[in-house]
Amino acid sequence: FTYAPGRHGSHAMDILRGFEGILQVDGYTGYDALAEPRRVGGKPLTLAYCWAHARRKLHDIYQKDSSEIAAEGLRRIAEIYKIETKIRGSSPHQRLAVRQEQSAPLDADFHQWLTLQRSRIPAKSRLGEKLGYIHRHWDGLQIFLTDGSVEMDTNPVENTIRPITLNRKNALFAGHDEGGHTWARMASLIETCKLNAVDPYAYLRATLTAIANRHPASRIDDLMPWAFQKQSS
């Protein structure tokens, strides 16, 4: 986790300096500059957009208006998600093969349906705006069909950061920017412990004790979460 004093796209630019490849994101426009030819800090990134966010646009309309068109869009997206459920946990090579054989035709049909609906519905209507959102992000929504390592949505990451998001109001009391940076470092250590099946409390207690006992800086690697021996139960 990294602290920044705002959501401006320049912060993403700084954090990802030197990174090249595919970045999976939601539709926040602050990421757009990362895909531009003159991107600062590296080559233009490929932005893979999130189908869960696209689905959410239609779900919101269906909840408010009981729109049959939105319901049909949700049904079509659900058919693609059924395939993802079957191949979850498979290798990127296996996922790509199944996606190209089974998901790609459904995706192509969805695009034809989307184009037809957009030609019938006023662009400035509530439904028209939601369909326009999907249309604008269409290229990025196709990346999962050409790269088996890319997820269909950002849900795995959002599930990981949900505890951090729920704690957002508490984070407002970090005190100042340096407090925010410290908070981000601690959150990073805790989540890294979880990824390595280490009890965060036991790790932090042992690590802070070691530092207080003058653990040599030259052996800092010994204090990393993945080097901690006490596995959580």
PDB file of C-alpha atoms in Angstrom:
ATOM      1  CA  PHE A   1       0.000   0.000   0.000  1.00  0.00           C
ATOM      2  CA  THR A   2       1.133   3.517  -0.786  1.00  0.00           C
ATOM      3  CA  TYR A   3      -0.158   6.747   0.694  1.00  0.00           C
ATOM      4  CA  ALA A   4      -0.885   9.776  -1.494  1.00  0.00           C
ATOM      5  CA  PRO A   5      -2.553  13.061  -0.487  1.00  0.00           C
ATOM      6  CA  GLY A   6      -5.240  12.707  -3.169  1.00  0.00           C
ATOM      7  CA  ARG A   7      -6.536  10.677  -6.133  1.00  0.00           C
ATOM      8  CA  HIS A   8      -4.882  12.663  -8.904  1.00  0.00           C
ATOM      9  CA  GLY A   9      -3.549  10.585 -11.771  1.00  0.00           C
ATOM     10  CA  SER A  10      -0.025  11.883 -11.141  1.00  0.00           C
ATOM     11  CA  HIS A  11       0.143   9.705  -8.024  1.00  0.00           C
ATOM     12  CA  ALA A  12      -0.510   6.569 -10.068  1.00  0.00           C
ATOM     13  CA  MET A  13       2.128   7.794 -12.503  1.00  0.00           C
ATOM     14  CA  ASP A  14       4.700   8.055  -9.704  1.00  0.00           C
ATOM     15  CA  ILE A  15       3.827   4.726  -8.086  1.00  0.00           C
ATOM     16  CA  LEU A  16       4.033   2.847 -11.400  1.00  0.00           C
ATOM     17  CA  ARG A  17       7.175   4.544 -12.690  1.00  0.00           C
ATOM     18  CA  GLY A  18       9.226   1.920 -14.522  1.00  0.00           C
ATOM     19  CA  PHE A  19       6.385  -0.612 -14.714  1.00  0.00           C
ATOM     20  CA  GLU A  20       5.420  -1.869 -18.163  1.00  0.00           C
ATOM     21  CA  GLY A  21       2.672  -4.200 -19.313  1.00  0.00           C
ATOM     22  CA  ILE A  22      -0.998  -4.558 -18.400  1.00  0.00           C
ATOM     23  CA  LEU A  23      -2.670  -2.681 -15.559  1.00  0.00           C
ATOM     24  CA  GLN A  24      -6.162  -3.741 -14.466  1.00  0.00           C
ATOM     25  CA  VAL A  25      -8.238  -0.784 -13.348  1.00  0.00           C
ATOM     26  CA  ASP A  26     -11.739   0.559 -12.926  1.00  0.00           C
ATOM     27  CA  GLY A  27     -13.000   3.393 -15.126  1.00  0.00           C
ATOM     28  CA  TYR A  28     -11.378   6.204 -13.131  1.00  0.00           C
ATOM     29  CA  THR A  29     -10.047   8.743 -15.654  1.00  0.00           C
ATOM     30  CA  GLY A  30      -6.933   9.397 -13.554  1.00  0.00           C
ATOM     31  CA  TYR A  31      -5.421   6.243 -15.056  1.00  0.00           C
ATOM     32  CA  ASP A  32      -5.843   7.383 -18.667  1.00  0.00           C
ATOM     33  CA  ALA A  33      -2.494   9.178 -18.803  1.00  0.00           C
ATOM     34  CA  LEU A  34      -0.727   5.879 -18.113  1.00  0.00           C
ATOM     35  CA  ALA A  35      -1.823   4.628 -21.526  1.00  0.00           C
ATOM     36  CA  GLU A  36      -0.714   7.710 -23.457  1.00  0.00           C
ATOM     37  CA  PRO A  37       2.272   7.523 -25.856  1.00  0.00           C
ATOM     38  CA  ARG A  38       4.097  10.233 -23.903  1.00  0.00           C
ATOM     39  CA  ARG A  39       3.650   8.514 -20.556  1.00  0.00           C
ATOM     40  CA  VAL A  40       6.221   9.678 -18.014  1.00  0.00           C
ATOM     41  CA  GLY A  41       8.258   6.866 -16.474  1.00  0.00           C
ATOM     42  CA  GLY A  42       7.952   4.182 -19.128  1.00  0.00           C
ATOM     43  CA  LYS A  43       6.154   2.889 -22.171  1.00  0.00           C
ATOM     44  CA  PRO A  44       2.364   3.272 -22.450  1.00  0.00           C
ATOM     45  CA  LEU A  45       0.504   0.736 -20.330  1.00  0.00           C
ATOM     46  CA  THR A  46      -2.349  -1.424 -21.563  1.00  0.00           C
ATOM     47  CA  LEU A  47      -5.397  -0.752 -19.394  1.00  0.00           C
ATOM     48  CA  ALA A  48      -7.558  -3.813 -18.759  1.00  0.00           C
ATOM     49  CA  TYR A  49     -10.954  -2.635 -17.596  1.00  0.00           C
ATOM     50  CA  CYS A  50     -13.260  -4.330 -15.122  1.00  0.00           C
ATOM     51  CA  TRP A  51     -16.395  -6.242 -16.142  1.00  0.00           C
ATOM     52  CA  ALA A  52     -17.768  -6.007 -12.598  1.00  0.00           C
ATOM     53  CA  HIS A  53     -17.882  -2.223 -12.939  1.00  0.00           C
ATOM     54  CA  ALA A  54     -19.559  -2.544 -16.339  1.00  0.00           C
ATOM     55  CA  ARG A  55     -22.087  -4.947 -14.857  1.00  0.00           C
ATOM     56  CA  ARG A  56     -22.694  -2.575 -11.937  1.00  0.00           C
ATOM     57  CA  LYS A  57     -23.770   0.172 -14.344  1.00  0.00           C
ATOM     58  CA  LEU A  58     -26.554  -2.029 -15.710  1.00  0.00           C
ATOM     59  CA  HIS A  59     -27.448  -3.373 -12.272  1.00  0.00           C
ATOM     60  CA  ASP A  60     -27.995   0.159 -10.959  1.00  0.00           C
ATOM     61  CA  ILE A  61     -30.396   0.913 -13.805  1.00  0.00           C
ATOM     62  CA  TYR A  62     -32.250  -2.356 -13.308  1.00  0.00           C
ATOM     63  CA  GLN A  63     -32.634  -1.673  -9.590  1.00  0.00           C
ATOM     64  CA  LYS A  64     -34.054   1.798 -10.216  1.00  0.00           C
ATOM     65  CA  ASP A  65     -36.132   1.294 -13.344  1.00  0.00           C
ATOM     66  CA  SER A  66     -36.633  -2.495 -13.732  1.00  0.00           C
ATOM     67  CA  SER A  67     -35.320  -1.966 -17.257  1.00  0.00           C
ATOM     68  CA  GLU A  68     -35.744  -5.040 -19.467  1.00  0.00           C
ATOM     69  CA  ILE A  69     -32.794  -3.915 -21.559  1.00  0.00           C
ATOM     70  CA  ALA A  70     -30.574  -3.699 -18.486  1.00  0.00           C
ATOM     71  CA  ALA A  71     -31.848  -7.125 -17.403  1.00  0.00           C
ATOM     72  CA  GLU A  72     -30.885  -8.578 -20.770  1.00  0.00           C
ATOM     73  CA  GLY A  73     -27.418  -7.043 -20.518  1.00  0.00           C
ATOM     74  CA  LEU A  74     -26.986  -8.545 -17.055  1.00  0.00           C
ATOM     75  CA  ARG A  75     -28.061 -11.947 -18.351  1.00  0.00           C
ATOM     76  CA  ARG A  76     -25.514 -11.823 -21.155  1.00  0.00           C
ATOM     77  CA  ILE A  77     -22.690 -10.802 -18.811  1.00  0.00           C
ATOM     78  CA  ALA A  78     -23.701 -13.579 -16.394  1.00  0.00           C
ATOM     79  CA  GLU A  79     -23.202 -16.147 -19.174  1.00  0.00           C
ATOM     80  CA  ILE A  80     -19.597 -15.032 -19.571  1.00  0.00           C
ATOM     81  CA  TYR A  81     -19.062 -15.126 -15.816  1.00  0.00           C
ATOM     82  CA  LYS A  82     -20.301 -18.733 -15.706  1.00  0.00           C
ATOM     83  CA  ILE A  83     -17.356 -19.696 -17.884  1.00  0.00           C
ATOM     84  CA  GLU A  84     -14.964 -17.812 -15.604  1.00  0.00           C
ATOM     85  CA  THR A  85     -16.295 -19.755 -12.626  1.00  0.00           C
ATOM     86  CA  LYS A  86     -15.455 -23.052 -14.335  1.00  0.00           C
ATOM     87  CA  ILE A  87     -11.856 -22.087 -15.145  1.00  0.00           C
ATOM     88  CA  ARG A  88     -10.998 -20.243 -11.936  1.00  0.00           C
ATOM     89  CA  GLY A  89      -7.666 -21.534 -10.622  1.00  0.00           C
ATOM     90  CA  SER A  90      -6.566 -22.915 -13.997  1.00  0.00           C
ATOM     91  CA  SER A  91      -3.297 -21.896 -15.612  1.00  0.00           C
ATOM     92  CA  PRO A  92      -3.221 -18.763 -17.795  1.00  0.00           C
ATOM     93  CA  HIS A  93      -2.737 -20.983 -20.867  1.00  0.00           C
ATOM     94  CA  GLN A  94      -5.804 -23.075 -20.027  1.00  0.00           C
ATOM     95  CA  ARG A  95      -7.915 -20.031 -19.207  1.00  0.00           C
ATOM     96  CA  LEU A  96      -6.985 -18.332 -22.464  1.00  0.00           C
ATOM     97  CA  ALA A  97      -7.885 -21.403 -24.524  1.00  0.00           C
ATOM     98  CA  VAL A  98     -11.333 -21.715 -22.909  1.00  0.00           C
ATOM     99  CA  ARG A  99     -11.988 -17.999 -23.139  1.00  0.00           C
ATOM    100  CA  GLN A 100     -11.179 -17.885 -26.837  1.00  0.00           C
ATOM    101  CA  GLU A 101     -13.370 -20.896 -27.546  1.00  0.00           C
ATOM    102  CA  GLN A 102     -16.345 -20.175 -25.283  1.00  0.00           C
ATOM    103  CA  SER A 103     -16.237 -16.600 -23.975  1.00  0.00           C
ATOM    104  CA  ALA A 104     -15.213 -14.789 -27.168  1.00  0.00           C
ATOM    105  CA  PRO A 105     -18.418 -15.681 -29.098  1.00  0.00           C
ATOM    106  CA  LEU A 106     -20.580 -14.541 -26.168  1.00  0.00           C
ATOM    107  CA  ASP A 107     -18.531 -11.365 -25.953  1.00  0.00           C
ATOM    108  CA  ALA A 108     -18.993 -10.684 -29.668  1.00  0.00           C
ATOM    109  CA  ASP A 109     -22.748 -11.207 -29.349  1.00  0.00           C
ATOM    110  CA  PHE A 110     -22.838  -8.830 -26.399  1.00  0.00           C
ATOM    111  CA  HIS A 111     -21.056  -6.167 -28.450  1.00  0.00           C
ATOM    112  CA  GLN A 112     -23.585  -6.492 -31.281  1.00  0.00           C
ATOM    113  CA  TRP A 113     -26.410  -6.232 -28.762  1.00  0.00           C
ATOM    114  CA  LEU A 114     -24.753  -3.199 -27.115  1.00  0.00           C
ATOM    115  CA  THR A 115     -24.325  -1.435 -30.461  1.00  0.00           C
ATOM    116  CA  LEU A 116     -27.972  -2.069 -31.379  1.00  0.00           C
ATOM    117  CA  GLN A 117     -29.285  -0.769 -28.051  1.00  0.00           C
ATOM    118  CA  ARG A 118     -27.128   2.358 -28.222  1.00  0.00           C
ATOM    119  CA  SER A 119     -28.609   3.139 -31.650  1.00  0.00           C
ATOM    120  CA  ARG A 120     -32.114   3.024 -30.149  1.00  0.00           C
ATOM    121  CA  ILE A 121     -31.659   4.702 -26.778  1.00  0.00           C
ATOM    122  CA  PRO A 122     -30.942   8.432 -26.260  1.00  0.00           C
ATOM    123  CA  ALA A 123     -27.306   8.827 -25.262  1.00  0.00           C
ATOM    124  CA  LYS A 124     -28.160  11.287 -22.471  1.00  0.00           C
ATOM    125  CA  SER A 125     -30.781   9.075 -20.833  1.00  0.00           C
ATOM    126  CA  ARG A 126     -29.779   7.214 -17.691  1.00  0.00           C
ATOM    127  CA  LEU A 127     -29.603   3.896 -19.513  1.00  0.00           C
ATOM    128  CA  GLY A 128     -27.895   5.522 -22.485  1.00  0.00           C
ATOM    129  CA  GLU A 129     -25.148   6.870 -20.239  1.00  0.00           C
ATOM    130  CA  LYS A 130     -24.537   3.430 -18.698  1.00  0.00           C
ATOM    131  CA  LEU A 131     -24.371   1.776 -22.093  1.00  0.00           C
ATOM    132  CA  GLY A 132     -22.034   4.551 -23.218  1.00  0.00           C
ATOM    133  CA  TYR A 133     -19.724   3.773 -20.289  1.00  0.00           C
ATOM    134  CA  ILE A 134     -19.403   0.162 -21.431  1.00  0.00           C
ATOM    135  CA  HIS A 135     -18.852   1.269 -25.033  1.00  0.00           C
ATOM    136  CA  ARG A 136     -16.095   3.730 -24.074  1.00  0.00           C
ATOM    137  CA  HIS A 137     -14.204   1.052 -22.156  1.00  0.00           C
ATOM    138  CA  TRP A 138     -14.834  -1.735 -24.623  1.00  0.00           C
ATOM    139  CA  ASP A 139     -11.244  -2.228 -25.821  1.00  0.00           C
ATOM    140  CA  GLY A 140     -10.001  -2.574 -22.257  1.00  0.00           C
ATOM    141  CA  LEU A 141     -12.808  -5.004 -21.452  1.00  0.00           C
ATOM    142  CA  GLN A 142     -11.445  -7.323 -24.157  1.00  0.00           C
ATOM    143  CA  ILE A 143      -7.972  -7.811 -22.682  1.00  0.00           C
ATOM    144  CA  PHE A 144      -8.972 -10.890 -20.676  1.00  0.00           C
ATOM    145  CA  LEU A 145      -9.737 -12.613 -24.000  1.00  0.00           C
ATOM    146  CA  THR A 146      -6.157 -12.199 -25.232  1.00  0.00           C
ATOM    147  CA  ASP A 147      -4.190 -12.726 -22.002  1.00  0.00           C
ATOM    148  CA  GLY A 148      -4.980 -15.626 -19.691  1.00  0.00           C
ATOM    149  CA  SER A 149      -3.190 -14.007 -16.754  1.00  0.00           C
ATOM    150  CA  VAL A 150      -5.654 -11.103 -16.701  1.00  0.00           C
ATOM    151  CA  GLU A 151      -8.774 -11.390 -14.557  1.00  0.00           C
ATOM    152  CA  MET A 152     -12.196 -10.538 -15.901  1.00  0.00           C
ATOM    153  CA  ASP A 153     -12.605  -7.945 -13.155  1.00  0.00           C
ATOM    154  CA  THR A 154     -10.813  -6.264 -10.256  1.00  0.00           C
ATOM    155  CA  ASN A 155     -12.813  -8.124  -7.586  1.00  0.00           C
ATOM    156  CA  PRO A 156      -9.854 -10.172  -6.258  1.00  0.00           C
ATOM    157  CA  VAL A 157      -7.988  -6.944  -5.503  1.00  0.00           C
ATOM    158  CA  GLU A 158     -11.059  -5.152  -4.165  1.00  0.00           C
ATOM    159  CA  ASN A 159     -11.745  -8.053  -1.793  1.00  0.00           C
ATOM    160  CA  THR A 160      -8.174  -7.772  -0.520  1.00  0.00           C
ATOM    161  CA  ILE A 161      -8.373  -4.030   0.127  1.00  0.00           C
ATOM    162  CA  ARG A 162     -11.900  -4.060   1.557  1.00  0.00           C
ATOM    163  CA  PRO A 163     -10.658  -4.058   5.195  1.00  0.00           C
ATOM    164  CA  ILE A 164      -8.486  -1.059   4.317  1.00  0.00           C
ATOM    165  CA  THR A 165     -11.418   0.674   2.638  1.00  0.00           C
ATOM    166  CA  LEU A 166     -13.645   0.073   5.659  1.00  0.00           C
ATOM    167  CA  ASN A 167     -10.941   1.697   7.780  1.00  0.00           C
ATOM    168  CA  ARG A 168     -10.752   4.766   5.541  1.00  0.00           C
ATOM    169  CA  LYS A 169     -12.393   7.165   8.019  1.00  0.00           C
ATOM    170  CA  ASN A 170      -9.951   6.108  10.728  1.00  0.00           C
ATOM    171  CA  ALA A 171      -7.121   6.829   8.312  1.00  0.00           C
ATOM    172  CA  LEU A 172      -8.247  10.464   8.179  1.00  0.00           C
ATOM    173  CA  PHE A 173      -6.770  10.793  11.663  1.00  0.00           C
ATOM    174  CA  ALA A 174      -3.255   9.811  10.585  1.00  0.00           C
ATOM    175  CA  GLY A 175      -2.358  13.370  11.612  1.00  0.00           C
ATOM    176  CA  HIS A 176      -0.276  14.460   8.641  1.00  0.00           C
ATOM    177  CA  ASP A 177       1.267  13.153   5.431  1.00  0.00           C
ATOM    178  CA  GLU A 178       4.072  11.302   7.201  1.00  0.00           C
ATOM    179  CA  GLY A 179       1.458   9.628   9.390  1.00  0.00           C
ATOM    180  CA  GLY A 180      -0.280   8.528   6.202  1.00  0.00           C
ATOM    181  CA  HIS A 181       2.951   7.042   4.858  1.00  0.00           C
ATOM    182  CA  THR A 182       3.468   5.156   8.129  1.00  0.00           C
ATOM    183  CA  TRP A 183      -0.110   3.871   8.008  1.00  0.00           C
ATOM    184  CA  ALA A 184       0.480   2.575   4.470  1.00  0.00           C
ATOM    185  CA  ARG A 185       3.690   0.819   5.517  1.00  0.00           C
ATOM    186  CA  MET A 186       1.929  -0.914   8.403  1.00  0.00           C
ATOM    187  CA  ALA A 187      -0.964  -1.953   6.156  1.00  0.00           C
ATOM    188  CA  SER A 188       1.547  -3.377   3.678  1.00  0.00           C
ATOM    189  CA  LEU A 189       3.248  -5.445   6.381  1.00  0.00           C
ATOM    190  CA  ILE A 190      -0.060  -6.774   7.711  1.00  0.00           C
ATOM    191  CA  GLU A 191      -1.354  -7.790   4.289  1.00  0.00           C
ATOM    192  CA  THR A 192       2.014  -9.357   3.389  1.00  0.00           C
ATOM    193  CA  CYS A 193       1.760 -11.431   6.574  1.00  0.00           C
ATOM    194  CA  LYS A 194      -1.662 -12.657   5.480  1.00  0.00           C
ATOM    195  CA  LEU A 195      -0.341 -13.606   2.050  1.00  0.00           C
ATOM    196  CA  ASN A 196       2.395 -15.666   3.746  1.00  0.00           C
ATOM    197  CA  ALA A 197       0.049 -17.342   6.286  1.00  0.00           C
ATOM    198  CA  VAL A 198       1.705 -15.479   9.147  1.00  0.00           C
ATOM    199  CA  ASP A 199      -0.189 -14.133  12.167  1.00  0.00           C
ATOM    200  CA  PRO A 200       0.214 -10.326  11.824  1.00  0.00           C
ATOM    201  CA  TYR A 201       0.083  -9.663  15.582  1.00  0.00           C
ATOM    202  CA  ALA A 202       2.710 -12.303  16.362  1.00  0.00           C
ATOM    203  CA  TYR A 203       4.899 -10.999  13.549  1.00  0.00           C
ATOM    204  CA  LEU A 204       4.684  -7.337  14.570  1.00  0.00           C
ATOM    205  CA  ARG A 205       5.311  -8.154  18.230  1.00  0.00           C
ATOM    206  CA  ALA A 206       8.376 -10.271  17.440  1.00  0.00           C
ATOM    207  CA  THR A 207       9.716  -7.808  14.868  1.00  0.00           C
ATOM    208  CA  LEU A 208       9.344  -4.701  17.051  1.00  0.00           C
ATOM    209  CA  THR A 209      10.985  -6.612  19.928  1.00  0.00           C
ATOM    210  CA  ALA A 210      13.892  -7.561  17.659  1.00  0.00           C
ATOM    211  CA  ILE A 211      14.316  -3.947  16.567  1.00  0.00           C
ATOM    212  CA  ALA A 212      14.238  -2.775  20.195  1.00  0.00           C
ATOM    213  CA  ASN A 213      16.958  -5.336  20.925  1.00  0.00           C
ATOM    214  CA  ARG A 214      19.128  -3.780  18.200  1.00  0.00           C
ATOM    215  CA  HIS A 215      18.657  -6.275  15.416  1.00  0.00           C
ATOM    216  CA  PRO A 216      21.422  -5.412  12.905  1.00  0.00           C
ATOM    217  CA  ALA A 217      20.294  -3.447   9.864  1.00  0.00           C
ATOM    218  CA  SER A 218      22.530  -5.647   7.721  1.00  0.00           C
ATOM    219  CA  ARG A 219      20.160  -8.555   8.454  1.00  0.00           C
ATOM    220  CA  ILE A 220      16.925  -6.720   7.666  1.00  0.00           C
ATOM    221  CA  ASP A 221      15.851  -9.551   5.352  1.00  0.00           C
ATOM    222  CA  ASP A 222      15.478 -11.769   8.427  1.00  0.00           C
ATOM    223  CA  LEU A 223      12.617  -9.526   9.586  1.00  0.00           C
ATOM    224  CA  MET A 224      10.525  -9.804   6.448  1.00  0.00           C
ATOM    225  CA  PRO A 225       7.096 -11.474   6.870  1.00  0.00           C
ATOM    226  CA  TRP A 226       7.996 -14.363   4.543  1.00  0.00           C
ATOM    227  CA  ALA A 227      10.992 -15.163   6.766  1.00  0.00           C
ATOM    228  CA  PHE A 228       8.915 -15.311   9.947  1.00  0.00           C
ATOM    229  CA  GLN A 229       8.723 -18.849  11.283  1.00  0.00           C
ATOM    230  CA  LYS A 230       5.621 -18.734  13.478  1.00  0.00           C
ATOM    231  CA  GLN A 231       2.767 -19.659  11.160  1.00  0.00           C
ATOM    232  CA  SER A 232      -0.726 -18.591  12.168  1.00  0.00           C
ATOM    233  CA  SER A 233      -3.222 -21.239  13.139  1.00  0.00           C
TER     234      SER A 233
END
